[in-house]
Short mmCIF file of C-alpha atoms in Angstrom, two decimals:
data_model
loop_
_atom_site.label_atom_id
_atom_site.label_comp_id
_atom_site.label_asym_id
_atom_site.label_seq_id
_atom_site.Cartn_x
_atom_site.Cartn_y
_atom_site.Cartn_z
CA MET G 855 14.22 9.65 5.60
CA ASP G 856 15.85 7.57 8.34
CA ASP G 857 12.67 5.46 8.48
CA TYR G 858 13.70 3.89 5.20
CA LEU G 859 17.11 2.69 6.38
CA ILE G 860 17.55 -1.08 6.38
CA GLN G 861 19.56 -2.53 9.23
CA ASN G 862 20.47 -5.73 7.39
CA ALA G 863 20.94 -4.14 3.98
CA SER G 864 24.12 -6.16 3.59
CA SER G 865 21.91 -9.20 2.93
CA ILE G 866 20.32 -7.57 -0.14
CA ASP G 867 22.02 -7.89 -3.50
CA SER G 868 21.65 -4.72 -5.53
CA PRO G 869 20.06 -3.20 -7.44
CA ALA G 870 16.89 -4.17 -5.64
CA LEU G 871 13.30 -3.08 -5.18
CA VAL G 872 12.31 -2.79 -1.52
CA ILE G 873 8.76 -2.56 -0.20
CA TYR G 874 7.49 -1.10 3.09
CA PRO G 875 4.11 -2.74 3.88
CA GLU G 876 3.25 -0.33 6.70
CA ARG G 877 3.39 2.51 4.21
CA ILE G 878 1.17 0.56 1.81
CA VAL G 879 -1.36 0.21 4.62
CA HIS G 880 -1.18 3.99 5.11
CA ASN G 881 -1.74 4.55 1.39
CA ILE G 882 -4.74 2.21 1.30
CA ARG G 883 -6.27 4.02 4.28
CA THR G 884 -5.60 7.39 2.66
CA MET G 885 -7.20 6.21 -0.57
CA LEU G 886 -10.29 5.07 1.35
CA ALA G 887 -10.43 8.30 3.34
CA MET G 888 -10.49 10.31 0.11
CA VAL G 889 -13.76 8.58 -0.82
CA ASP G 890 -15.14 8.94 2.72
CA GLY G 891 -14.59 5.26 3.44
CA GLU G 892 -16.82 4.05 0.60
CA ALA G 893 -14.81 1.06 -0.63
CA ASP G 894 -17.48 0.31 -3.26
CA LYS G 895 -16.60 3.60 -4.93
CA LEU G 896 -13.10 2.29 -5.71
CA ILE G 897 -11.92 0.14 -8.59
CA PRO G 898 -8.15 0.61 -8.22
CA HIS G 899 -5.68 -0.32 -10.95
CA VAL G 900 -3.03 -2.94 -10.12
CA LYS G 901 -0.61 -2.16 -12.96
CA THR G 902 1.65 -0.30 -10.53
CA HIS G 903 2.39 -3.02 -7.99
CA LYS G 904 1.57 -6.28 -9.81
CA MET G 905 1.88 -8.16 -6.50
CA ALA G 906 -0.64 -10.59 -5.02
CA GLU G 907 0.27 -9.57 -1.48
CA VAL G 908 -0.61 -5.93 -2.15
CA ALA G 909 -3.89 -6.90 -3.81
CA LYS G 910 -4.74 -9.03 -0.76
CA MET G 911 -4.12 -6.03 1.49
CA GLN G 912 -6.65 -4.07 -0.55
CA VAL G 913 -9.20 -6.89 -0.41
CA GLU G 914 -8.76 -7.11 3.37
CA ALA G 915 -9.53 -3.37 3.50
CA GLY G 916 -12.89 -4.04 1.82
CA ILE G 917 -11.97 -3.30 -1.80
CA THR G 918 -13.29 -6.00 -4.14
CA LYS G 919 -13.39 -4.31 -7.58
CA PHE G 920 -10.19 -3.87 -9.57
CA LYS G 921 -8.80 -2.76 -12.91
CA CYS G 922 -5.86 -4.33 -14.67
CA ALA G 923 -4.10 -4.09 -18.02
CA THR G 924 -2.92 -7.64 -18.76
CA ILE G 925 -4.19 -11.22 -18.60
CA ALA G 926 -1.48 -12.00 -16.02
CA GLU G 927 -2.65 -9.18 -13.77
CA ALA G 928 -6.23 -10.42 -14.15
CA GLU G 929 -5.25 -13.93 -13.09
CA MET G 930 -3.35 -12.58 -10.10
CA LEU G 931 -6.45 -10.69 -9.00
CA ALA G 932 -8.67 -13.74 -9.35
CA ASP G 933 -6.30 -15.63 -7.05
CA THR G 934 -6.36 -12.93 -4.37
CA GLY G 935 -10.07 -12.50 -3.69
CA ALA G 936 -11.17 -9.92 -6.25
CA ARG G 937 -14.84 -10.23 -7.16
CA HIS G 938 -15.13 -7.79 -10.09
CA VAL G 939 -12.19 -7.45 -12.48
CA LEU G 940 -12.13 -5.04 -15.41
CA LEU G 941 -9.46 -5.80 -17.96
CA ALA G 942 -9.15 -2.19 -19.04
CA TYR G 943 -7.94 -2.90 -22.52
CA GLN G 944 -9.32 -3.44 -26.01
CA LEU G 945 -9.21 -7.22 -26.47
CA THR G 946 -8.22 -8.58 -29.86
CA GLY G 947 -6.58 -11.65 -31.33
CA PRO G 948 -5.30 -14.32 -28.90
CA LYS G 949 -6.16 -12.18 -25.89
CA ILE G 950 -9.84 -12.98 -26.38
CA GLN G 951 -9.15 -16.72 -26.15
CA ARG G 952 -6.95 -16.23 -23.09
CA PHE G 953 -9.61 -14.03 -21.50
CA GLY G 954 -12.15 -16.77 -22.19
CA GLU G 955 -9.99 -19.30 -20.38
CA LEU G 956 -9.90 -17.00 -17.35
CA VAL G 957 -13.67 -16.58 -17.43
CA GLN G 958 -14.12 -20.34 -17.43
CA ALA G 959 -11.50 -21.05 -14.76
CA TYR G 960 -12.65 -18.35 -12.34
CA ASN G 961 -16.40 -18.36 -12.76
CA TRP G 962 -17.00 -16.72 -9.38
CA VAL G 963 -15.36 -13.51 -10.62
CA GLU G 964 -17.40 -10.97 -12.57
CA TRP G 965 -15.16 -10.30 -15.56
CA ALA G 966 -15.39 -7.25 -17.80
CA SER G 967 -13.46 -5.60 -20.63
CA LEU G 968 -13.49 -2.46 -22.78
CA ILE G 969 -14.66 -1.73 -26.30
CA ASP G 970 -14.73 1.51 -28.27
CA ASN G 971 -15.76 0.34 -31.76
CA TRP G 972 -17.93 -2.22 -33.52
CA VAL G 973 -15.00 -4.19 -34.97
CA SER G 974 -13.76 -4.97 -31.47
CA ALA G 975 -17.30 -5.61 -30.27
CA GLU G 976 -17.96 -8.16 -33.02
CA GLU G 977 -14.66 -9.91 -32.38
CA LEU G 978 -15.41 -10.13 -28.67
CA ALA G 979 -18.91 -11.45 -29.30
CA ALA G 980 -17.59 -14.08 -31.72
CA GLY G 981 -15.09 -15.25 -29.13
CA PHE G 982 -17.88 -16.10 -26.71
CA GLU G 983 -20.73 -17.08 -29.04
CA LYS G 984 -20.42 -20.80 -28.18
CA THR G 985 -20.25 -20.21 -24.43
CA ALA G 986 -22.77 -19.32 -21.73
CA TYR G 987 -20.86 -16.14 -20.90
CA LYS G 988 -22.32 -12.83 -22.02
CA PRO G 989 -19.41 -10.36 -22.13
CA VAL G 990 -19.68 -7.62 -19.53
CA VAL G 991 -18.37 -4.48 -21.20
CA TYR G 992 -17.76 -0.80 -20.62
CA ILE G 993 -17.44 1.69 -23.46
CA ASP G 994 -14.00 3.25 -23.41
CA VAL G 995 -14.33 7.02 -23.90
CA ASN G 996 -11.65 9.43 -25.11
CA LEU G 997 -11.72 12.48 -22.86
CA GLY G 998 -8.83 14.13 -24.68
CA MET G 999 -5.87 11.85 -23.96
CA ASN G 1000 -6.11 10.48 -27.52
CA ARG G 1001 -4.80 7.04 -26.58
CA THR G 1002 -7.92 4.88 -26.84
CA GLY G 1003 -11.64 5.43 -26.57
CA HIS G 1004 -14.66 6.52 -28.53
CA ALA G 1005 -14.78 10.26 -29.19
CA VAL G 1006 -17.28 12.28 -27.17
CA ASP G 1007 -19.49 13.10 -30.13
CA ALA G 1008 -22.95 12.41 -31.50
CA GLY G 1009 -21.91 8.87 -32.36
CA LEU G 1010 -21.17 7.97 -28.75
CA GLU G 1011 -24.82 8.05 -27.69
CA ALA G 1012 -25.82 5.99 -30.72
CA PHE G 1013 -23.05 3.48 -30.01
CA TYR G 1014 -24.22 3.17 -26.40
CA ARG G 1015 -27.86 2.67 -27.31
CA GLU G 1016 -27.10 0.09 -30.02
CA LEU G 1017 -24.74 -1.82 -27.76
CA LYS G 1018 -27.22 -1.72 -24.90
CA ALA G 1019 -29.89 -3.21 -27.15
CA ASP G 1020 -27.57 -5.96 -28.41
CA GLU G 1021 -28.38 -9.11 -26.42
CA ARG G 1022 -24.90 -10.51 -26.98
CA PHE G 1023 -23.47 -8.01 -24.47
CA ASP G 1024 -24.04 -6.92 -20.90
CA LEU G 1025 -23.20 -3.22 -21.18
CA ARG G 1026 -22.63 -1.61 -17.78
CA GLY G 1027 -21.49 1.90 -18.64
CA PHE G 1028 -18.43 3.97 -19.49
CA HIS G 1029 -14.72 3.96 -18.77
CA ALA G 1030 -13.18 7.43 -19.02
CA TYR G 1031 -9.48 7.79 -18.22
CA ASP G 1032 -8.25 11.37 -18.04
CA GLY G 1033 -4.59 10.77 -17.24
CA HIS G 1034 -3.53 13.77 -19.31
CA LEU G 1035 -5.03 16.18 -16.74
CA ARG G 1036 -2.13 16.86 -14.39
CA ASP G 1037 -2.10 20.58 -13.74
CA PRO G 1038 -0.42 21.20 -10.36
CA ASP G 1039 -3.14 23.71 -9.53
CA VAL G 1040 -5.95 21.59 -8.09
CA ALA G 1041 -8.59 24.17 -9.04
CA VAL G 1042 -7.47 24.19 -12.67
CA ARG G 1043 -7.39 20.39 -12.72
CA GLN G 1044 -10.88 20.33 -11.19
CA ARG G 1045 -12.27 22.62 -13.88
CA GLN G 1046 -10.66 20.54 -16.63
CA ALA G 1047 -11.95 17.28 -15.15
CA ASP G 1048 -15.47 18.66 -14.74
CA GLU G 1049 -15.58 19.97 -18.31
CA ALA G 1050 -14.28 16.72 -19.78
CA LEU G 1051 -16.75 14.54 -17.90
CA LYS G 1052 -19.84 16.73 -18.24
CA PRO G 1053 -21.12 15.21 -21.54
CA LEU G 1054 -21.08 11.72 -20.00
CA GLU G 1055 -22.79 12.89 -16.83
CA ASP G 1056 -25.43 14.72 -18.87
CA PHE G 1057 -26.11 11.60 -20.91
CA ALA G 1058 -26.37 9.47 -17.76
CA ASP G 1059 -28.84 11.99 -16.31
CA ARG G 1060 -30.89 11.85 -19.50
CA LEU G 1061 -31.03 8.06 -19.42
CA GLU G 1062 -32.31 8.15 -15.85
CA GLN G 1063 -34.98 10.65 -16.84
CA GLU G 1064 -36.05 8.23 -19.57
CA GLY G 1065 -36.46 5.50 -16.96
CA GLU G 1066 -33.30 3.63 -17.95
CA PRO G 1067 -30.74 2.35 -15.42
CA ARG G 1068 -27.99 4.88 -14.85
CA PRO G 1069 -24.78 3.68 -16.50
CA VAL G 1070 -21.71 3.19 -14.34
CA ILE G 1071 -18.98 5.75 -15.03
CA ILE G 1072 -15.45 4.63 -14.16
CA VAL G 1073 -13.31 7.71 -14.21
CA GLY G 1074 -9.78 8.92 -13.67
CA GLY G 1075 -6.59 7.53 -12.27
CA THR G 1076 -4.27 8.86 -9.62
CA PRO G 1077 -3.77 12.39 -11.11
CA THR G 1078 -7.47 13.25 -10.99
CA PHE G 1079 -8.34 11.11 -7.97
CA THR G 1080 -8.52 14.32 -5.92
CA ASN G 1081 -11.00 15.75 -8.41
CA HIS G 1082 -13.33 12.74 -8.68
CA ALA G 1083 -13.12 11.22 -5.18
CA ARG G 1084 -16.27 12.92 -3.92
CA ARG G 1085 -18.07 13.11 -7.26
CA PRO G 1086 -21.40 11.28 -6.99
CA ASN G 1087 -22.30 8.33 -9.21
CA VAL G 1088 -18.76 7.40 -10.32
CA TRP G 1089 -16.19 4.74 -9.54
CA CYS G 1090 -12.60 5.95 -9.13
CA SER G 1091 -9.57 3.97 -10.29
CA PRO G 1092 -6.33 5.26 -8.77
CA GLY G 1093 -3.32 2.98 -8.94
CA THR G 1094 0.07 4.62 -8.50
CA CYS G 1095 -0.91 5.89 -5.05
CA LEU G 1096 -0.53 2.37 -3.62
CA LEU G 1097 3.26 2.68 -3.88
CA TRP G 1098 3.65 6.38 -4.82
CA ASP G 1099 6.65 7.90 -6.54
CA TRP G 1100 8.71 11.05 -6.85
CA GLY G 1101 6.90 12.29 -9.96
CA TYR G 1102 3.45 12.28 -8.39
CA SER G 1103 4.58 13.45 -4.95
CA ASP G 1104 5.97 16.59 -6.63
CA GLY G 1105 3.12 17.02 -9.10
CA LEU G 1106 0.20 16.19 -6.79
CA PRO G 1107 1.19 17.69 -3.44
CA GLU G 1108 -2.40 17.71 -2.20
CA GLN G 1109 -2.40 13.91 -2.11
CA HIS G 1110 -0.82 12.66 1.11
CA PHE G 1111 0.48 9.26 0.12
CA GLU G 1112 3.86 7.89 1.20
CA TRP G 1113 6.72 6.34 -0.74
CA ALA G 1114 6.18 2.63 -0.10
CA ALA G 1115 8.69 1.37 -2.67
CA LEU G 1116 12.33 2.34 -3.03
CA LEU G 1117 15.36 1.15 -4.95
CA ILE G 1118 18.64 0.40 -3.29
CA THR G 1119 21.88 0.55 -5.23
CA ARG G 1120 25.58 0.45 -4.37
CA VAL G 1121 28.56 2.51 -5.38
CA ILE G 1122 30.71 0.17 -7.44
CA SER G 1123 33.36 2.53 -8.84
CA LYS G 1124 34.90 5.99 -8.60
CA PRO G 1125 36.21 6.19 -12.16
CA ALA G 1126 37.43 9.80 -12.04
CA PRO G 1127 37.53 12.67 -9.53
CA GLY G 1128 33.98 13.87 -8.89
CA LEU G 1129 32.37 10.82 -10.49
CA ILE G 1130 30.84 7.75 -8.89
CA THR G 1131 29.16 4.80 -10.57
CA THR G 1132 26.32 2.75 -9.08
CA ASP G 1133 24.78 -0.53 -10.22
CA LEU G 1134 21.44 1.14 -11.05
CA GLY G 1135 21.16 0.76 -14.81
CA HIS G 1136 18.29 0.87 -17.29
CA LYS G 1137 17.35 -2.67 -16.25
CA ALA G 1138 16.50 -1.60 -12.71
CA VAL G 1139 14.76 1.80 -12.97
CA ALA G 1140 12.36 3.21 -15.55
CA ALA G 1141 14.39 5.06 -18.17
CA GLU G 1142 11.69 6.68 -20.30
CA ASN G 1143 12.33 10.12 -18.78
CA PRO G 1144 15.42 12.36 -19.00
CA LEU G 1145 18.39 11.55 -16.75
CA ASN G 1146 17.34 14.12 -14.16
CA LYS G 1147 13.92 12.46 -13.79
CA ARG G 1148 14.71 8.83 -13.04
CA ILE G 1149 15.71 8.58 -9.39
CA ARG G 1150 15.90 10.85 -6.35
CA PHE G 1151 18.39 9.66 -3.74
CA LEU G 1152 17.36 10.11 -0.12
CA ASN G 1153 20.79 9.75 1.50
CA LEU G 1154 22.90 11.64 -1.02
CA SER G 1155 23.06 15.37 -1.69
CA GLY G 1156 24.95 17.51 -4.15
CA TYR G 1157 24.75 15.13 -7.09
CA GLU G 1158 23.72 15.04 -10.72
CA VAL G 1159 23.03 11.96 -12.83
CA VAL G 1160 25.29 12.38 -15.87
CA GLY G 1161 25.06 8.99 -17.54
CA GLN G 1162 23.27 5.66 -17.53
CA SER G 1163 23.57 2.39 -19.40
CA GLU G 1164 22.08 -1.07 -18.98
CA GLU G 1165 23.92 -1.91 -15.75
CA HIS G 1166 25.43 1.41 -14.60
CA MET G 1167 24.43 4.88 -13.45
CA VAL G 1168 27.11 7.57 -13.30
CA LEU G 1169 26.76 10.56 -10.98
CA GLN G 1170 28.71 13.78 -10.60
CA VAL G 1171 29.01 14.33 -6.85
CA ALA G 1172 30.18 17.17 -4.65
CA ASP G 1173 31.47 15.07 -1.75
CA TRP G 1174 33.50 12.60 -3.82
CA ASN G 1175 36.25 11.99 -1.26
CA ASN G 1176 33.84 10.85 1.46
CA ILE G 1177 31.81 8.42 -0.65
CA ARG G 1178 32.90 4.82 -0.18
CA ILE G 1179 32.94 1.93 -2.63
CA GLY G 1180 30.12 -0.39 -1.57
CA GLU G 1181 28.07 2.40 0.01
CA VAL G 1182 24.32 1.77 -0.15
CA LEU G 1183 22.11 4.48 -1.64
CA TYR G 1184 18.31 4.64 -1.27
CA GLY G 1185 16.32 6.16 -4.11
CA VAL G 1186 12.74 7.06 -4.98
CA PRO G 1187 11.89 6.30 -8.64
CA TYR G 1188 10.38 9.13 -10.62
CA HIS G 1189 7.96 6.64 -12.23
CA ILE G 1190 7.29 3.59 -10.09
CA CYS G 1191 4.95 1.63 -12.41
CA PRO G 1192 7.44 0.60 -15.12
CA THR G 1193 10.17 0.36 -12.48
CA VAL G 1194 8.34 -2.41 -10.62
CA ALA G 1195 7.88 -4.27 -13.91
CA LEU G 1196 11.67 -4.53 -14.24
CA HIS G 1197 12.00 -6.66 -11.08
CA ASP G 1198 11.16 -10.30 -10.41
CA GLU G 1199 10.77 -9.79 -6.69
CA ALA G 1200 10.66 -7.17 -3.95
CA GLN G 1201 12.42 -7.30 -0.61
CA VAL G 1202 9.91 -6.67 2.19
CA ILE G 1203 11.01 -4.37 5.01
CA LEU G 1204 9.43 -4.37 8.46
CA ASN G 1205 10.90 -2.49 11.42
CA GLY G 1206 14.05 -1.79 9.44
CA GLU G 1207 14.70 -5.44 8.61
CA VAL G 1208 14.31 -7.58 5.49
CA VAL G 1209 11.74 -10.18 6.52
CA GLU G 1210 10.68 -11.85 3.25
CA ARG G 1211 10.44 -11.50 -0.52
CA TRP G 1212 7.31 -10.93 -2.59
CA ALA G 1213 7.21 -12.21 -6.14
CA ILE G 1214 6.10 -9.73 -8.78
CA ASP G 1215 4.35 -12.48 -10.72
CA ALA G 1216 2.12 -10.23 -12.78
CA ARG G 1217 5.11 -8.55 -14.45
CA LYS G 1218 5.00 -11.62 -16.69
CA ARG G 1219 2.85 -11.70 -19.79
CA ARG G 1220 1.58 -15.13 -18.78
CA ILE G 1221 1.15 -16.84 -15.42
CA THR G 1222 -1.09 -19.78 -16.34
CA TYR G 1223 -3.57 -18.62 -18.97
#
């Protein structure tokens, strides 16, 4: 825990997001080690960090394919050396025009997007019918999360074959996110992941037997990264593991990533005996989970979060008399992805010192396009 302490913390206004690049390097190396060093097997998601500097670190490690969720994240990737970018979202409305502007501006990047129905496919095709670009697409498949994706049914094979034959598209394969599979027992999670993916793998095998190119299968996120990392013929797309958080470190103990992003907050009041208030409100840490699953403090024990509002977090503490106004607390977010999106910048810590600030540009909905 002492490794996280910041010697010049007095220079940081709170609440603040702080980043430890050496731990990011460790996490990138761990991610690569899990796929036996095969960088081409990775297509990591950038929705967690949203920072150009982190994306550059991945590119420098040999990773050139990425997933993202927004146009802003896509633009950030194009500016940092990515060569294949999958906007893992169903494009509709103005997003198609904005995506087209990216395609035109960054023509050295291989752009791709998702579709799971013919309405979206037709809209995407119409958006590019007067251009030289043939949309590269992956069929989004619902493996049971019931968020997006074509059902794994008889219609999926027909949809694939029709789309593959349609000269308006360059169909590469499938995208299958199984983020709902989070059983703490790795063996149970493995069985669930295998069962969910088997119909796609069987179909890919059948296509190969027919003499067709084997479709790419992009599968999983961080929860099932363990289960797919050594699976042949797939690309893996972990994301949260770049920064890591309390939720996944507890739920996925077999993954040896390190907390590379923390929040610092200060005690601003002691409103009643046993209570302290910090400046860590809803606007600084993801608040979609219950109070007891928002932050874990590293340098405070015997506490319970009892209240939170936009600018304040109230804690019941055991050692009330010895806690000082202005004291700095270091905390690990339970869910780092939406926490990062609440901050404009991150303070960068090297050797216990703040050395610079990194802009979290892709938290915006629009950078240029």
